[in-house]
Amino acid sequence: MKVIFVGTGYVGLVSGTCFAQTGVQVCCIDIDKQKIDRLRRGEIPIYEPGLEQMVLQNSALGRLRFSSSLVDELPDVDVVFCAPGTPSMEDGSADLSAIRSIALEVGQNMTSYKLVIIKSTVPVGTVLQVKKIIDGELQKRKVEIAFDVASNPEFLREGNAVHDFMHPDRIVIGVESDRARQIIESLYKPFTIKGHPIMFMDIASAEMTKYASNAMLATRISFINEIARLCEEVGADVHRVREGMGSDPRIGPSFLNAGTGYGGFCFPKDVKALIYSGKERRVSMRILEATEEVNNRQKLILVEKLIKYFEGQLSDKTVALWGLSFKPQTDDLREAPSLVIIRALLDVGVKLRVFDPVAMPEVQVLYGDTLTYGTDIYDTVNGADALLLVTEWEVFASPCWEEVKRLMKGRLVLDGRNIYDGDRLRGLGMEYFGIGRR
Ligand SMILES: NC(=O)c1ccc[n+]([C@@H]2O[C@H](COP(=O)([O-])OP(=O)(O)OC[C@H]3O[C@@H](n4cnc5c(N)ncnc54)[C@H](O)[C@@H]3O)[C@@H](O)[C@H]2O)c1
């Protein structure tokens, strides 16, 4: 089977490459010509473990190609996956302009049957809008060509994307015709024969499943962060609380780590989009409004702790930041708590020394000479009054604390991910504070 992916970002590139791995002929398309040129040269534009090798291997085998022209590739394929970004607009709604323009281009140029599958996260009703747009273009052209639309939301996690795509815990499909269902069944056969479940449902439910999943995960994070704040006030340890509550099978421990709040491309925009959908339909989404509010505040928790420790006197301080990407194993900085922390600290005159294993080039583009970029974890803490752990990359897991102490000017360690042993650090003469810990 031949398929195209329109939109070659984290989702399009990973999904396209993984389908190529199963033997499908894939062409990944993007409007960003530079990105396509880089991919054609074998350069991978994102950091994603395991992806580079798979892209190179499948390109060499001729199963994976890259193009910047949808029109050129369209005649040859039956299946068009749409995976462009759907970022937040100012009012919180999802920007669907890329999806609409792809639908328009398909309608204007298709000459044979197409199954158009929306993989991007989109509000309920979008897939049917795509159908209307294609239909409208066919009517304008006065041609009758059969086509189907479907929803296939993606659940991969950045940093683990290849593994997640190859081993999905569920494949969610919204369809309305048998023909579409059969094509999708055969496309996903290599996954379903290994036991990964495929769930067919109506299109609206598939679209909503993705938003509800992300909203639930974001809510769990804000929930535990709020509990963590209360733990600090009442003298409980959120680490122990999580163990205690997470061992209840009805609750489970996932997404109950207190920290500096959620970031990334998906949770913030998906929570906003769902709140917006609620407003549109006059359904109040109070839990999600609170989730968002708690999260916005949580991104500043380390700054709050810093201000408290130094009694508001931050202007002459040097602060080291370990970790900048919104989570480990990715270079993605979108909505990262680090950016909020950097902005807040620069505003009060703090000098910042920062380090991240992969996201530094991107941060350099954003901040230039305003920040000092460490060459490694130790260089970063040199002369610092305080150290903030923002993203829990492995490289930060067990530093030589004696060396950190020797290099730092001050003694303060703020652990934004609760990964360090506070007693041990205090034993070494450091001042340690986590999130919601005794
Ligand atoms: N990133 C994730 O972890 C993740 C996980 C699941 C679902 N999603 C969803 O998948 C969608 C894509 O996310 P992403 O992170 O891959 O985005 P991305 O920003 O990494 O990539 C989107 C790509 O689409 C391209 N594009 C935009 N308009 C286009 C057009 N008209 N024609 C061709 N290409 C176009 C952009 O140039 C970009 O390369 C979003 O809706 C997102 O919510 C993302």
Tab-separated table of C-alpha atoms and ligand atoms in Angstrom:
chain	number	residue	atom	x	y	z
A	1	MET	CA	0.000	0.000	0.000
A	2	LYS	CA	1.118	3.577	-0.654
A	3	VAL	CA	0.378	6.361	1.789
A	4	ILE	CA	1.352	9.969	2.236
A	5	PHE	CA	1.731	11.933	5.444
A	6	VAL	CA	1.083	15.632	5.088
A	7	GLY	CA	2.919	17.410	7.897
A	8	THR	CA	6.311	15.924	8.771
A	9	GLY	CA	6.711	16.933	12.406
A	10	TYR	CA	7.002	14.818	15.547
A	11	VAL	CA	3.859	12.885	14.610
A	12	GLY	CA	4.067	12.788	10.793
A	13	LEU	CA	7.741	11.855	10.635
A	14	VAL	CA	7.545	9.199	13.343
A	15	SER	CA	4.273	7.653	12.119
A	16	GLY	CA	5.349	7.739	8.473
A	17	THR	CA	8.679	6.132	9.276
A	18	CYS	CA	7.063	3.449	11.424
A	19	PHE	CA	4.585	2.562	8.662
A	20	ALA	CA	7.521	2.344	6.221
A	21	GLN	CA	9.138	-0.044	8.699
A	22	THR	CA	6.107	-2.332	8.298
A	23	GLY	CA	6.602	-2.435	4.525
A	24	VAL	CA	4.232	0.335	3.430
A	25	GLN	CA	5.434	2.780	0.735
A	26	VAL	CA	5.428	6.152	2.475
A	27	CYS	CA	6.020	9.696	1.302
A	28	CYS	CA	6.260	12.371	4.009
A	29	ILE	CA	5.296	15.831	2.801
A	30	ASP	CA	5.844	19.209	4.418
A	31	ILE	CA	5.435	22.839	3.390
A	32	ASP	CA	8.766	23.536	5.072
A	33	LYS	CA	11.099	22.960	2.110
A	34	GLN	CA	14.234	23.283	4.244
A	35	LYS	CA	13.005	20.477	6.468
A	36	ILE	CA	12.359	18.266	3.441
A	37	ASP	CA	15.808	19.063	2.005
A	38	ARG	CA	17.427	18.130	5.298
A	39	LEU	CA	15.479	14.876	5.474
A	40	ARG	CA	16.463	14.035	1.914
A	41	ARG	CA	20.096	14.505	2.959
A	42	GLY	CA	19.482	12.101	5.850
A	43	GLU	CA	19.436	14.818	8.537
A	44	ILE	CA	16.751	14.350	11.188
A	45	PRO	CA	15.250	17.708	12.237
A	46	ILE	CA	14.084	16.532	15.685
A	47	TYR	CA	15.678	14.633	18.531
A	48	GLU	CA	13.825	11.371	19.004
A	49	PRO	CA	15.605	8.215	20.207
A	50	GLY	CA	15.793	5.470	17.538
A	51	LEU	CA	14.288	7.609	14.774
A	52	GLU	CA	17.407	8.469	12.785
A	53	GLN	CA	18.412	4.876	12.180
A	54	MET	CA	14.893	3.934	11.094
A	55	VAL	CA	14.606	6.899	8.706
A	56	LEU	CA	17.969	6.142	7.097
A	57	GLN	CA	17.238	2.431	6.806
A	58	ASN	CA	13.803	2.845	5.231
A	59	SER	CA	14.983	5.642	2.923
A	60	ALA	CA	17.792	3.380	1.711
A	61	LEU	CA	15.279	0.609	1.050
A	62	GLY	CA	13.158	3.023	-1.009
A	63	ARG	CA	10.136	2.676	1.276
A	64	LEU	CA	10.377	6.192	2.697
A	65	ARG	CA	10.577	9.365	0.617
A	66	PHE	CA	10.225	13.082	1.306
A	67	SER	CA	8.546	15.749	-0.785
A	68	SER	CA	7.308	19.313	-0.507
A	69	SER	CA	4.558	18.851	-3.096
A	70	LEU	CA	1.242	17.282	-2.147
A	71	VAL	CA	-0.050	17.812	-5.672
A	72	ASP	CA	2.793	15.759	-7.180
A	73	GLU	CA	2.344	12.859	-4.773
A	74	LEU	CA	-1.455	12.718	-4.631
A	75	PRO	CA	-2.232	10.772	-7.854
A	76	ASP	CA	-0.275	7.715	-6.725
A	77	VAL	CA	-1.829	7.082	-3.338
A	78	ASP	CA	-5.031	5.814	-1.752
A	79	VAL	CA	-4.407	7.068	1.746
A	80	VAL	CA	-3.635	10.623	2.865
A	81	PHE	CA	-2.729	11.057	6.535
A	82	CYS	CA	-2.947	14.660	7.735
A	83	ALA	CA	-0.586	15.475	10.598
A	84	PRO	CA	0.071	19.220	10.594
A	85	GLY	CA	0.215	21.210	13.832
A	86	THR	CA	-3.018	22.442	15.408
A	87	PRO	CA	-1.666	25.156	17.731
A	88	SER	CA	-3.737	27.349	20.028
A	89	MET	CA	-5.237	30.536	18.671
A	90	GLU	CA	-5.459	33.567	20.915
A	91	ASP	CA	-8.930	32.628	22.174
A	92	GLY	CA	-7.770	29.080	23.028
A	93	SER	CA	-9.406	27.395	20.038
A	94	ALA	CA	-7.364	25.059	17.830
A	95	ASP	CA	-5.944	26.618	14.664
A	96	LEU	CA	-7.260	24.369	11.913
A	97	SER	CA	-6.007	26.438	8.989
A	98	ALA	CA	-3.384	23.846	7.980
A	99	ILE	CA	-5.941	21.022	8.077
A	100	ARG	CA	-8.352	23.082	5.960
A	101	SER	CA	-5.725	24.015	3.407
A	102	ILE	CA	-4.675	20.359	3.027
A	103	ALA	CA	-8.342	19.362	2.535
A	104	LEU	CA	-8.708	22.083	-0.096
A	105	GLU	CA	-5.613	20.923	-1.962
A	106	VAL	CA	-6.801	17.300	-1.899
A	107	GLY	CA	-10.259	18.275	-3.197
A	108	GLN	CA	-8.796	20.444	-5.935
A	109	ASN	CA	-6.352	17.833	-7.199
A	110	MET	CA	-7.619	14.304	-6.541
A	111	THR	CA	-8.386	12.219	-9.594
A	112	SER	CA	-9.106	8.861	-7.942
A	113	TYR	CA	-10.425	7.435	-4.653
A	114	LYS	CA	-8.758	8.771	-1.481
A	115	LEU	CA	-9.096	7.954	2.183
A	116	VAL	CA	-8.223	11.105	4.115
A	117	ILE	CA	-7.246	10.298	7.708
A	118	ILE	CA	-6.834	13.091	10.247
A	119	LYS	CA	-4.050	12.212	12.656
A	120	SER	CA	-3.627	15.653	14.191
A	121	THR	CA	-5.494	16.407	17.404
A	122	VAL	CA	-8.619	18.230	16.267
A	123	PRO	CA	-11.911	19.309	17.869
A	124	VAL	CA	-15.013	17.236	17.295
A	125	GLY	CA	-16.507	18.097	13.931
A	126	THR	CA	-13.209	18.803	12.155
A	127	VAL	CA	-13.102	15.552	10.187
A	128	LEU	CA	-16.603	16.237	8.909
A	129	GLN	CA	-15.494	19.773	7.971
A	130	VAL	CA	-12.693	18.200	5.947
A	131	LYS	CA	-15.283	16.037	4.205
A	132	LYS	CA	-17.383	19.108	3.361
A	133	ILE	CA	-14.375	21.007	2.000
A	134	ILE	CA	-13.337	18.125	-0.278
A	135	ASP	CA	-16.938	17.621	-1.371
A	136	GLY	CA	-17.269	21.335	-2.146
A	137	GLU	CA	-14.127	21.312	-4.303
A	138	LEU	CA	-15.279	18.229	-6.219
A	139	GLN	CA	-18.631	19.904	-6.879
A	140	LYS	CA	-16.851	23.034	-8.137
A	141	ARG	CA	-14.836	20.834	-10.481
A	142	LYS	CA	-18.071	19.058	-11.487
A	143	VAL	CA	-16.487	15.650	-10.949
A	144	GLU	CA	-17.709	12.663	-9.006
A	145	ILE	CA	-14.877	10.889	-7.255
A	146	ALA	CA	-15.409	8.643	-4.253
A	147	PHE	CA	-13.543	9.431	-1.053
A	148	ASP	CA	-13.737	8.728	2.677
A	149	VAL	CA	-12.620	10.555	5.769
A	150	ALA	CA	-11.513	9.074	9.082
A	151	SER	CA	-10.114	10.077	12.435
A	152	ASN	CA	-7.039	8.325	13.821
A	153	PRO	CA	-5.731	10.358	16.752
A	154	GLU	CA	-2.153	9.725	17.770
A	155	PHE	CA	-1.062	8.861	21.304
A	156	LEU	CA	2.730	8.678	20.943
A	157	ARG	CA	4.837	10.471	23.537
A	158	GLU	CA	7.789	12.596	22.483
A	159	GLY	CA	10.998	11.027	23.714
A	160	ASN	CA	9.469	7.567	23.362
A	161	ALA	CA	7.690	8.115	20.080
A	162	VAL	CA	9.101	5.282	17.969
A	163	HIS	CA	8.509	2.722	20.683
A	164	ASP	CA	5.007	4.057	21.358
A	165	PHE	CA	4.052	3.965	17.698
A	166	MET	CA	5.393	0.443	17.192
A	167	HIS	CA	3.748	-0.801	20.429
A	168	PRO	CA	0.501	1.147	20.797
A	169	ASP	CA	-1.711	0.365	23.789
A	170	ARG	CA	-4.647	1.148	21.535
A	171	ILE	CA	-5.292	2.316	17.987
A	172	VAL	CA	-8.361	4.530	17.914
A	173	ILE	CA	-10.213	4.872	14.611
A	174	GLY	CA	-13.302	6.892	13.802
A	175	VAL	CA	-14.876	5.825	10.509
A	176	GLU	CA	-18.199	5.943	8.751
A	177	SER	CA	-17.745	3.522	5.819
A	178	ASP	CA	-16.774	-0.136	5.458
A	179	ARG	CA	-14.316	0.687	2.701
A	180	ALA	CA	-12.378	3.042	4.994
A	181	ARG	CA	-12.512	0.532	7.829
A	182	GLN	CA	-11.066	-2.228	5.631
A	183	ILE	CA	-8.194	-0.068	4.370
A	184	ILE	CA	-7.304	0.992	7.909
A	185	GLU	CA	-7.539	-2.588	9.175
A	186	SER	CA	-5.077	-3.735	6.551
A	187	LEU	CA	-2.740	-0.765	7.193
A	188	TYR	CA	-2.592	-1.547	10.900
A	189	LYS	CA	-2.467	-5.342	10.438
A	190	PRO	CA	1.249	-5.557	11.345
A	191	PHE	CA	0.346	-4.002	14.716
A	192	THR	CA	-2.917	-5.821	15.404
A	193	ILE	CA	-1.470	-9.271	14.648
A	194	LYS	CA	0.979	-8.620	17.476
A	195	GLY	CA	-1.988	-8.097	19.798
A	196	HIS	CA	-2.206	-4.305	19.849
A	197	PRO	CA	-5.934	-3.522	19.981
A	198	ILE	CA	-7.701	-1.468	17.357
A	199	MET	CA	-10.934	0.265	18.352
A	200	PHE	CA	-13.416	1.378	15.733
A	201	MET	CA	-15.964	3.986	16.701
A	202	ASP	CA	-17.820	6.934	15.246
A	203	ILE	CA	-15.715	9.893	14.152
A	204	ALA	CA	-16.845	12.324	16.869
A	205	SER	CA	-16.004	9.851	19.638
A	206	ALA	CA	-12.537	9.223	18.177
A	207	GLU	CA	-11.845	12.959	18.010
A	208	MET	CA	-13.030	13.404	21.594
A	209	THR	CA	-11.062	10.391	22.885
A	210	LYS	CA	-7.770	12.148	22.154
A	211	TYR	CA	-8.736	15.397	23.880
A	212	ALA	CA	-10.245	13.602	26.857
A	213	SER	CA	-7.074	11.498	27.264
A	214	ASN	CA	-4.739	14.480	27.273
A	215	ALA	CA	-7.066	16.488	29.474
A	216	MET	CA	-7.169	13.645	32.005
A	217	LEU	CA	-3.377	13.360	32.134
A	218	ALA	CA	-2.959	17.125	32.489
A	219	THR	CA	-5.567	17.132	35.259
A	220	ARG	CA	-3.718	14.421	37.182
A	221	ILE	CA	-0.550	16.500	37.024
A	222	SER	CA	-2.278	19.630	38.293
A	223	PHE	CA	-4.084	17.593	40.942
A	224	ILE	CA	-0.869	16.200	42.420
A	225	ASN	CA	0.824	19.592	42.192
A	226	GLU	CA	-1.964	21.115	44.226
A	227	ILE	CA	-1.766	18.273	46.749
A	228	ALA	CA	2.026	18.880	46.876
A	229	ARG	CA	1.494	22.513	47.856
A	230	LEU	CA	-0.779	21.427	50.665
A	231	CYS	CA	1.716	18.714	51.719
A	232	GLU	CA	4.334	21.413	52.249
A	233	GLU	CA	2.005	23.401	54.473
A	234	VAL	CA	0.801	20.483	56.600
A	235	GLY	CA	4.114	18.606	56.829
A	236	ALA	CA	3.345	15.619	54.568
A	237	ASP	CA	5.610	14.236	51.828
A	238	VAL	CA	3.944	14.058	48.390
A	239	HIS	CA	6.366	11.304	47.395
A	240	ARG	CA	4.982	9.028	50.081
A	241	VAL	CA	1.436	10.180	49.356
A	242	ARG	CA	1.837	9.240	45.687
A	243	GLU	CA	3.127	5.781	46.644
A	244	GLY	CA	0.244	5.333	49.008
A	245	MET	CA	-2.505	6.465	46.677
A	246	GLY	CA	-0.926	5.169	43.450
A	247	SER	CA	-0.873	1.579	44.681
A	248	ASP	CA	-4.663	1.603	44.597
A	249	PRO	CA	-5.373	-0.073	41.216
A	250	ARG	CA	-8.282	2.305	40.681
A	251	ILE	CA	-5.821	5.208	40.795
A	252	GLY	CA	-2.373	3.946	39.688
A	253	PRO	CA	0.867	5.919	40.025
A	254	SER	CA	1.198	7.388	36.494
A	255	PHE	CA	1.137	11.138	36.008
A	256	LEU	CA	1.147	11.730	39.742
A	257	ASN	CA	4.663	13.145	40.018
A	258	ALA	CA	4.698	16.587	41.561
A	259	GLY	CA	6.940	18.970	39.659
A	260	THR	CA	7.176	22.231	37.774
A	261	GLY	CA	3.965	21.719	35.801
A	262	TYR	CA	3.214	20.259	32.394
A	263	GLY	CA	4.486	21.747	29.140
A	264	GLY	CA	5.007	20.578	25.568
A	265	PHE	CA	3.012	21.099	22.409
A	266	CYS	CA	0.018	18.982	23.397
A	267	PHE	CA	-1.305	19.245	26.971
A	268	PRO	CA	-1.481	23.063	27.168
A	269	LYS	CA	-3.143	23.546	23.792
A	270	ASP	CA	-5.459	20.544	24.134
A	271	VAL	CA	-6.709	21.659	27.541
A	272	LYS	CA	-7.332	25.134	26.095
A	273	ALA	CA	-9.102	23.728	23.036
A	274	LEU	CA	-11.394	21.579	25.151
A	275	ILE	CA	-12.287	24.541	27.373
A	276	TYR	CA	-13.038	26.492	24.201
A	277	SER	CA	-15.217	23.664	22.818
A	278	GLY	CA	-17.127	23.702	26.099
A	279	LYS	CA	-17.688	27.466	25.815
A	280	GLU	CA	-18.919	27.080	22.255
A	281	ARG	CA	-21.524	24.546	23.403
A	282	ARG	CA	-22.267	26.276	26.737
A	283	VAL	CA	-20.867	23.353	28.711
A	284	SER	CA	-18.765	24.624	31.588
A	285	MET	CA	-15.372	22.912	31.842
A	286	ARG	CA	-14.521	23.981	35.372
A	287	ILE	CA	-12.125	21.136	36.117
A	288	LEU	CA	-10.049	21.949	33.047
A	289	GLU	CA	-10.077	25.671	33.787
A	290	ALA	CA	-8.651	24.852	37.213
A	291	THR	CA	-6.141	22.427	35.676
A	292	GLU	CA	-4.820	25.196	33.470
A	293	GLU	CA	-4.763	27.798	36.232
A	294	VAL	CA	-2.920	25.486	38.641
A	295	ASN	CA	-0.418	24.614	35.944
A	296	ASN	CA	0.334	28.224	35.026
A	297	ARG	CA	1.116	28.920	38.657
A	298	GLN	CA	3.105	25.713	39.088
A	299	LYS	CA	5.561	26.667	36.357
A	300	LEU	CA	6.735	29.393	38.745
A	301	ILE	CA	7.046	27.209	41.851
A	302	LEU	CA	10.850	27.151	41.742
A	303	VAL	CA	10.945	30.922	41.312
A	304	GLU	CA	8.614	31.296	44.331
A	305	LYS	CA	10.927	29.093	46.398
A	306	LEU	CA	13.967	31.028	45.253
A	307	ILE	CA	12.388	34.356	46.181
A	308	LYS	CA	11.431	32.993	49.598
A	309	TYR	CA	14.908	31.606	50.274
A	310	PHE	CA	16.718	34.783	49.280
A	311	GLU	CA	14.007	36.976	50.870
A	312	GLY	CA	13.347	38.722	47.580
A	313	GLN	CA	16.994	39.720	47.033
A	314	LEU	CA	17.636	38.055	43.692
A	315	SER	CA	19.174	40.786	41.554
A	316	ASP	CA	22.794	39.993	42.443
A	317	LYS	CA	22.375	36.224	42.259
A	318	THR	CA	23.636	33.669	39.779
A	319	VAL	CA	21.328	30.696	39.271
A	320	ALA	CA	22.120	27.448	37.453
A	321	LEU	CA	19.383	25.597	35.552
A	322	TRP	CA	19.705	21.914	34.757
A	323	GLY	CA	17.307	20.855	31.968
A	324	LEU	CA	15.469	23.066	29.479
A	325	SER	CA	13.345	20.822	27.231
A	326	PHE	CA	9.788	20.324	28.484
A	327	LYS	CA	10.648	16.749	29.419
A	328	PRO	CA	13.641	14.399	29.043
A	329	GLN	CA	14.511	12.663	25.743
A	330	THR	CA	13.261	15.460	23.526
A	331	ASP	CA	14.575	18.763	22.222
A	332	ASP	CA	11.046	20.210	22.266
A	333	LEU	CA	10.840	23.520	24.133
A	334	ARG	CA	7.246	24.354	23.341
A	335	GLU	CA	5.496	25.601	26.519
A	336	ALA	CA	8.427	24.306	28.579
A	337	PRO	CA	8.418	25.396	32.253
A	338	SER	CA	12.107	26.354	31.788
A	339	LEU	CA	11.106	29.231	29.497
A	340	VAL	CA	8.732	30.667	32.115
A	341	ILE	CA	11.407	30.308	34.808
A	342	ILE	CA	14.083	31.938	32.616
A	343	ARG	CA	11.807	34.883	31.785
A	344	ALA	CA	10.819	35.444	35.428
A	345	LEU	CA	14.414	35.299	36.672
A	346	LEU	CA	15.805	37.531	33.908
A	347	ASP	CA	13.085	40.072	34.762
A	348	VAL	CA	14.433	40.429	38.306
A	349	GLY	CA	18.056	40.665	37.180
A	350	VAL	CA	19.286	37.137	37.948
A	351	LYS	CA	22.287	35.885	35.985
A	352	LEU	CA	21.515	32.500	34.509
A	353	ARG	CA	23.789	29.597	33.670
A	354	VAL	CA	21.913	26.848	31.818
A	355	PHE	CA	22.518	23.353	30.502
A	356	ASP	CA	20.505	20.763	28.565
A	357	PRO	CA	21.842	17.666	26.770
A	358	VAL	CA	19.985	18.422	23.505
A	359	ALA	CA	17.831	21.581	23.679
A	360	MET	CA	20.654	24.154	24.034
A	361	PRO	CA	20.872	25.210	20.354
A	362	GLU	CA	17.187	26.096	20.318
A	363	VAL	CA	17.493	28.046	23.584
A	364	GLN	CA	20.503	29.888	22.158
A	365	VAL	CA	18.336	30.987	19.229
A	366	LEU	CA	15.751	32.357	21.683
A	367	TYR	CA	18.034	34.005	24.241
A	368	GLY	CA	21.420	34.574	22.566
A	369	ASP	CA	23.969	36.123	24.921
A	370	THR	CA	21.435	36.835	27.674
A	371	LEU	CA	22.228	33.442	29.205
A	372	THR	CA	25.490	31.642	29.898
A	373	TYR	CA	25.514	28.160	28.388
A	374	GLY	CA	27.298	25.526	30.434
A	375	THR	CA	29.562	23.045	28.674
A	376	ASP	CA	28.453	20.266	31.045
A	377	ILE	CA	26.543	19.864	34.295
A	378	TYR	CA	29.504	20.926	36.458
A	379	ASP	CA	30.538	23.929	34.390
A	380	THR	CA	26.927	25.134	34.687
A	381	VAL	CA	26.975	25.306	38.494
A	382	ASN	CA	30.327	27.129	38.639
A	383	GLY	CA	29.883	30.171	40.889
A	384	ALA	CA	26.107	29.684	41.204
A	385	ASP	CA	24.216	30.764	44.334
A	386	ALA	CA	21.500	28.210	43.617
A	387	LEU	CA	20.896	25.187	41.424
A	388	LEU	CA	17.451	24.463	39.947
A	389	LEU	CA	16.712	21.042	38.494
A	390	VAL	CA	14.002	21.699	35.890
A	391	THR	CA	14.030	18.630	33.575
A	392	GLU	CA	14.991	15.189	34.846
A	393	TRP	CA	17.401	14.075	32.103
A	394	GLU	CA	19.419	10.987	33.132
A	395	VAL	CA	22.633	12.987	33.091
A	396	PHE	CA	21.368	14.939	36.132
A	397	ALA	CA	20.295	11.841	38.098
A	398	SER	CA	23.380	11.224	40.231
A	399	PRO	CA	25.926	13.996	39.950
A	400	CYS	CA	28.994	14.073	42.163
A	401	TRP	CA	27.535	16.352	44.838
A	402	GLU	CA	30.930	16.981	46.414
A	403	GLU	CA	32.055	18.474	43.095
A	404	VAL	CA	28.823	20.455	42.735
A	405	LYS	CA	29.300	21.850	46.255
A	406	ARG	CA	32.945	22.723	45.555
A	407	LEU	CA	32.006	24.619	42.375
A	408	MET	CA	28.894	26.440	43.647
A	409	LYS	CA	29.121	29.710	45.527
A	410	GLY	CA	25.902	29.049	47.442
A	411	ARG	CA	24.378	25.874	48.881
A	412	LEU	CA	20.804	25.896	47.616
A	413	VAL	CA	19.431	23.016	45.506
A	414	LEU	CA	15.802	23.264	44.319
A	415	ASP	CA	14.708	19.918	42.941
A	416	GLY	CA	11.827	20.608	40.544
A	417	ARG	CA	11.335	16.905	39.814
A	418	ASN	CA	11.828	15.325	43.240
A	419	ILE	CA	14.610	13.037	42.062
A	420	TYR	CA	17.240	13.705	44.736
A	421	ASP	CA	17.688	12.349	48.226
A	422	GLY	CA	17.200	15.424	50.370
A	423	ASP	CA	18.691	13.844	53.503
A	424	ARG	CA	21.873	12.939	51.672
A	425	LEU	CA	22.260	16.437	50.251
A	426	ARG	CA	21.629	18.016	53.642
A	427	GLY	CA	24.208	15.601	55.079
A	428	LEU	CA	26.709	17.040	52.611
A	429	GLY	CA	25.957	20.550	53.813
A	430	MET	CA	23.621	21.559	50.973
A	431	GLU	CA	20.224	23.182	51.482
A	432	TYR	CA	17.693	21.023	49.683
A	433	PHE	CA	14.054	21.679	48.810
A	434	GLY	CA	11.874	19.527	46.570
A	435	ILE	CA	8.229	19.962	45.588
A	436	GLY	CA	5.755	18.973	48.320
A	437	ARG	CA	8.374	17.131	50.359
A	438	ARG	CA	9.046	17.296	54.048
B	1	LIG	N1	4.033	16.062	19.391
B	1	LIG	C1	3.382	15.072	19.994
B	1	LIG	O1	3.888	14.422	20.911
B	1	LIG	C2	1.985	14.706	19.556
B	1	LIG	C3	1.418	13.507	20.015
B	1	LIG	C4	0.151	13.187	19.606
B	1	LIG	C5	-0.569	14.035	18.784
B	1	LIG	N2	-0.006	15.194	18.384
B	1	LIG	C6	-0.789	16.059	17.490
B	1	LIG	O2	-0.330	15.865	16.158
B	1	LIG	C7	-0.353	17.100	15.434
B	1	LIG	C8	1.032	17.421	14.916
B	1	LIG	O3	1.882	17.621	16.021
B	1	LIG	P1	3.465	17.688	15.850
B	1	LIG	O4	4.044	17.760	17.225
B	1	LIG	O5	3.908	16.618	14.916
B	1	LIG	O6	3.603	19.104	15.137
B	1	LIG	P2	4.919	19.733	14.480
B	1	LIG	O7	4.800	21.192	14.668
B	1	LIG	O8	6.133	19.028	15.003
B	1	LIG	O9	4.804	19.359	12.947
B	1	LIG	C9	3.805	19.840	12.106
B	1	LIG	C10	4.392	19.898	10.707
B	1	LIG	O10	3.342	20.193	9.792
B	1	LIG	C11	3.865	21.045	8.789
B	1	LIG	N3	2.747	21.711	8.115
B	1	LIG	C12	1.974	22.719	8.569
B	1	LIG	N4	1.055	23.056	7.651
B	1	LIG	C13	1.228	22.227	6.599
B	1	LIG	C14	0.592	22.081	5.334
B	1	LIG	N5	-0.436	22.838	4.991
B	1	LIG	N6	1.059	21.143	4.495
B	1	LIG	C15	2.102	20.364	4.830
B	1	LIG	N7	2.751	20.455	6.012
B	1	LIG	C16	2.320	21.375	6.883
B	1	LIG	C17	4.800	21.973	9.536
B	1	LIG	O11	5.722	22.584	8.683
B	1	LIG	C18	5.441	21.004	10.527
B	1	LIG	O12	6.624	20.426	10.000
B	1	LIG	C19	-0.927	18.133	16.394
B	1	LIG	O13	-2.306	18.218	16.222
B	1	LIG	C20	-0.624	17.534	17.757
B	1	LIG	O14	-1.523	17.965	18.751
B	1	LIG	C21	1.266	15.548	18.722
